[in-house]
PDB file of C-alpha atoms in Angstrom:
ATOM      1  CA  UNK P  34     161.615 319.715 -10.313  1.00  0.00           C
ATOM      2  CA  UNK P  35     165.000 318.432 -11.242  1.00  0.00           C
ATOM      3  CA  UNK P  36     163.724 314.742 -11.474  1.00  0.00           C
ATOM      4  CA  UNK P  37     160.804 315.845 -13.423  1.00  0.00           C
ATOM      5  CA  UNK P  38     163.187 317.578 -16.103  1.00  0.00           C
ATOM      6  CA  UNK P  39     164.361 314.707 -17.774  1.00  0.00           C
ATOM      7  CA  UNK P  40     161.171 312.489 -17.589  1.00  0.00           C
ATOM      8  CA  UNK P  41     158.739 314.977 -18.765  1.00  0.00           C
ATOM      9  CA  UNK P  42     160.690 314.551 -22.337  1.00  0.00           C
ATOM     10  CA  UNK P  43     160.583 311.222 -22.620  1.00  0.00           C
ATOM     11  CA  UNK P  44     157.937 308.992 -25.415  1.00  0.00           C
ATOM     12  CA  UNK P  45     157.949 306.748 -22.719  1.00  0.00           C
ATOM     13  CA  UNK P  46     153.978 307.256 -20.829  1.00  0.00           C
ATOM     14  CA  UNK P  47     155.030 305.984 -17.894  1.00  0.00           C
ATOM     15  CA  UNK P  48     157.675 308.337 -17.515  1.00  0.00           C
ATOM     16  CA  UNK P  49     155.334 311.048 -18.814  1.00  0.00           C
ATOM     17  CA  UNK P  50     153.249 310.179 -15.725  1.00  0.00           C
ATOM     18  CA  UNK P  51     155.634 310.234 -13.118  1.00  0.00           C
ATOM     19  CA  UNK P  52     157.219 313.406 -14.557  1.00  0.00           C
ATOM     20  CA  UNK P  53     153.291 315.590 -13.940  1.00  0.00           C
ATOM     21  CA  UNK P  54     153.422 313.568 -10.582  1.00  0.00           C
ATOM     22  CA  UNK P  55     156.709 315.425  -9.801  1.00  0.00           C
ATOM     23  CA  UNK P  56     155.330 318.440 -11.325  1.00  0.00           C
ATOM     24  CA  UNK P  57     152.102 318.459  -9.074  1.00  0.00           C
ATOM     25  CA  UNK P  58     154.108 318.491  -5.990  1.00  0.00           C
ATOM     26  CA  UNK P  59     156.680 321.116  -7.107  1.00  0.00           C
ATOM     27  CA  UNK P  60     153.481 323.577  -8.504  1.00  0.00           C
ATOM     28  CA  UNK P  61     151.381 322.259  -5.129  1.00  0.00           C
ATOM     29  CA  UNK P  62     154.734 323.939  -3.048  1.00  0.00           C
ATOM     30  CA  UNK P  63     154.932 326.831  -5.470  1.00  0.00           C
ATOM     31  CA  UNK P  64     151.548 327.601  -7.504  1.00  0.00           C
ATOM     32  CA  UNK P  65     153.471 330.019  -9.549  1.00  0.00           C
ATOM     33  CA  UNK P  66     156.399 328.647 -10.774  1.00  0.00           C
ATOM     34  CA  UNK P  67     156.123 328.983 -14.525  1.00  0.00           C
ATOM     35  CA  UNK P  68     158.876 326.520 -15.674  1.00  0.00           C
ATOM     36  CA  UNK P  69     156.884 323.785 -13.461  1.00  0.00           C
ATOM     37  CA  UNK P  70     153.616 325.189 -15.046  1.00  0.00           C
ATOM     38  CA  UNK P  71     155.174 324.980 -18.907  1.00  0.00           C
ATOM     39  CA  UNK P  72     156.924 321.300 -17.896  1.00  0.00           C
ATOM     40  CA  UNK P  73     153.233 320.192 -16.645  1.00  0.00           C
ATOM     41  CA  UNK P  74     151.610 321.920 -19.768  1.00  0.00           C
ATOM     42  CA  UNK P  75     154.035 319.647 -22.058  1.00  0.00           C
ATOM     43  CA  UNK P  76     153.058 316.418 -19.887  1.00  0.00           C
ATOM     44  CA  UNK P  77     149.135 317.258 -20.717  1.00  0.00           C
ATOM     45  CA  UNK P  78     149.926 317.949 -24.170  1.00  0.00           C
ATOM     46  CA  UNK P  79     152.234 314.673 -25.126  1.00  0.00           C
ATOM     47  CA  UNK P  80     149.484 312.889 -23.539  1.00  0.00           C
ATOM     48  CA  UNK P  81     146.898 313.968 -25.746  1.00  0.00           C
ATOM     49  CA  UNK P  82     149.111 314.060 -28.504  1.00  0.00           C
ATOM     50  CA  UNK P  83     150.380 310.380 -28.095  1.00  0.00           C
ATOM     51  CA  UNK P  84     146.479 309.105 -27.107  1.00  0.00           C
ATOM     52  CA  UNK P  85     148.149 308.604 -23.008  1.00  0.00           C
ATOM     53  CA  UNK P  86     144.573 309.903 -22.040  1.00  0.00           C
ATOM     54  CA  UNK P  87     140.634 309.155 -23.069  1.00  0.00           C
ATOM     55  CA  UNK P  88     140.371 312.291 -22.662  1.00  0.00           C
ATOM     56  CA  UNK P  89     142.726 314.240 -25.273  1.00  0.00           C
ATOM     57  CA  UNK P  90     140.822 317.277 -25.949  1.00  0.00           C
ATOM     58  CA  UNK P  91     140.536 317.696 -21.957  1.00  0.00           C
ATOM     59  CA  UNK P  92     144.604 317.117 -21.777  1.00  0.00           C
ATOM     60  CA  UNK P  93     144.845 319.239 -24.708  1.00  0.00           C
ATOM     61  CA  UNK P  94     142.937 322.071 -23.136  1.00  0.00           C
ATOM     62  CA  UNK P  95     144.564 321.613 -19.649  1.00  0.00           C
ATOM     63  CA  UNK P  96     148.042 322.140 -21.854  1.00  0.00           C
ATOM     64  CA  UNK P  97     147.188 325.374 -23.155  1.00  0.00           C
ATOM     65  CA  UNK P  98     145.754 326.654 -19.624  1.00  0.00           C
ATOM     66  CA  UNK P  99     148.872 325.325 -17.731  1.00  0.00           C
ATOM     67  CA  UNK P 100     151.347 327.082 -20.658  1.00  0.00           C
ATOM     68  CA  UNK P 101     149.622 330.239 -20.522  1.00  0.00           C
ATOM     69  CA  UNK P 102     149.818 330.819 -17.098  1.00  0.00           C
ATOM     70  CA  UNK P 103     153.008 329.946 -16.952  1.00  0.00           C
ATOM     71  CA  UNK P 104     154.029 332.264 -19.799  1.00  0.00           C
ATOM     72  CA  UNK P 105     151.939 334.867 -17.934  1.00  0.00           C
ATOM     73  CA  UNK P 106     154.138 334.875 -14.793  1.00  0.00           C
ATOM     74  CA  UNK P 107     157.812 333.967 -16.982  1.00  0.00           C
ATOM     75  CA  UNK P 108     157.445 337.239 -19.535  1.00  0.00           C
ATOM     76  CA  UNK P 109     160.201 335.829 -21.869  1.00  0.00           C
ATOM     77  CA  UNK P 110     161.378 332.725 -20.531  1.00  0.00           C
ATOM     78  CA  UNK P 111     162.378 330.653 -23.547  1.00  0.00           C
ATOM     79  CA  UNK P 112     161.518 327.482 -22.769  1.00  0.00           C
ATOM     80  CA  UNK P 113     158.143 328.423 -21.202  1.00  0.00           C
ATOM     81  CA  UNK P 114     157.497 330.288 -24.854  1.00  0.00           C
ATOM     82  CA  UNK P 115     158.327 327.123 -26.618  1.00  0.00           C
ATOM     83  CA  UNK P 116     155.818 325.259 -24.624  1.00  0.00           C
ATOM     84  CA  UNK P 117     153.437 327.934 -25.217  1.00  0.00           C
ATOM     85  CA  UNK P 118     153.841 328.221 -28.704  1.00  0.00           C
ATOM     86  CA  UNK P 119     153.106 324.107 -29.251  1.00  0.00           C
ATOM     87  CA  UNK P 120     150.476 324.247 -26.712  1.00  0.00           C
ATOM     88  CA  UNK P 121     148.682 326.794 -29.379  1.00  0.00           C
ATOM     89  CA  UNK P 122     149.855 324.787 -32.258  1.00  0.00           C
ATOM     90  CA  UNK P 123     148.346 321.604 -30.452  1.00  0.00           C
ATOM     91  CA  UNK P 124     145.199 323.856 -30.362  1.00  0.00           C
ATOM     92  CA  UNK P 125     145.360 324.482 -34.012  1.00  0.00           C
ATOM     93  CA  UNK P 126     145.948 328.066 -33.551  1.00  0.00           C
ATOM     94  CA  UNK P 127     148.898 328.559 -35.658  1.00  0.00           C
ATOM     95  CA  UNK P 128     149.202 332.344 -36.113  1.00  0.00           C
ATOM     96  CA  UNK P 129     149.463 332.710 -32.153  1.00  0.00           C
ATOM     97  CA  UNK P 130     151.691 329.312 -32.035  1.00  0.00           C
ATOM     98  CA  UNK P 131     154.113 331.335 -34.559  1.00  0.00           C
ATOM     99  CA  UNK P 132     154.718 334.156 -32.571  1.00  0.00           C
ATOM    100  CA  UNK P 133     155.656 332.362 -29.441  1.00  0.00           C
ATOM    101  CA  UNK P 134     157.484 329.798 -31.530  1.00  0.00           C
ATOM    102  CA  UNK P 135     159.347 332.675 -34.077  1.00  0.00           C
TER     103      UNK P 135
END
């Protein structure tokens, strides 16, 4: 999880890759972390964002699925919100990306 922190910001894709590798494992040893969850979410949605994928409306839907479950099991976890609240926007739902974001 700690390697994946850094990388899973990065505009770089490989990095971006290597970060949701990291971020399988961690979630594959824990299922419900949600920090790992929001991190991962973030991955899928930079990739669909920056065109990483052929598939962006899959990465962009596997984004907001990953960030709400996270936010499900955080409660108010600000970081996890964040991701939650640009996982909506990314999803064009701005009213709900608002409230998580505000």
């Amino acid at each position: 999880m700690l390697r994946a922190f850094p990388l899973t910001w990065s505009l770089e894709r490989a990095q971006n890759e290597e970060a949701g590798t990291l971020l399988d494992r961690a979630i594959a040893i824990e299922p419900d972390y949600p920090l790992a969850l929001s991190l991962l979410a973030w991955c899928h949605l930079q990739r669909a964002g920056y065109r990483w994928t052929e598939t962006p409306a899959a990465s962009r839907e596997e984004g907001l699925r990953l960030a709400q479950k996270g936010a499900a099991l955080s409660g108010d976890d600000p970081m996890v919100l964040a991701v939650l609240g640009a996982a909506h926007s990314f999803a064009r739902d701005y009213d709900v990306a608002d409230m998580h974001l505000a």
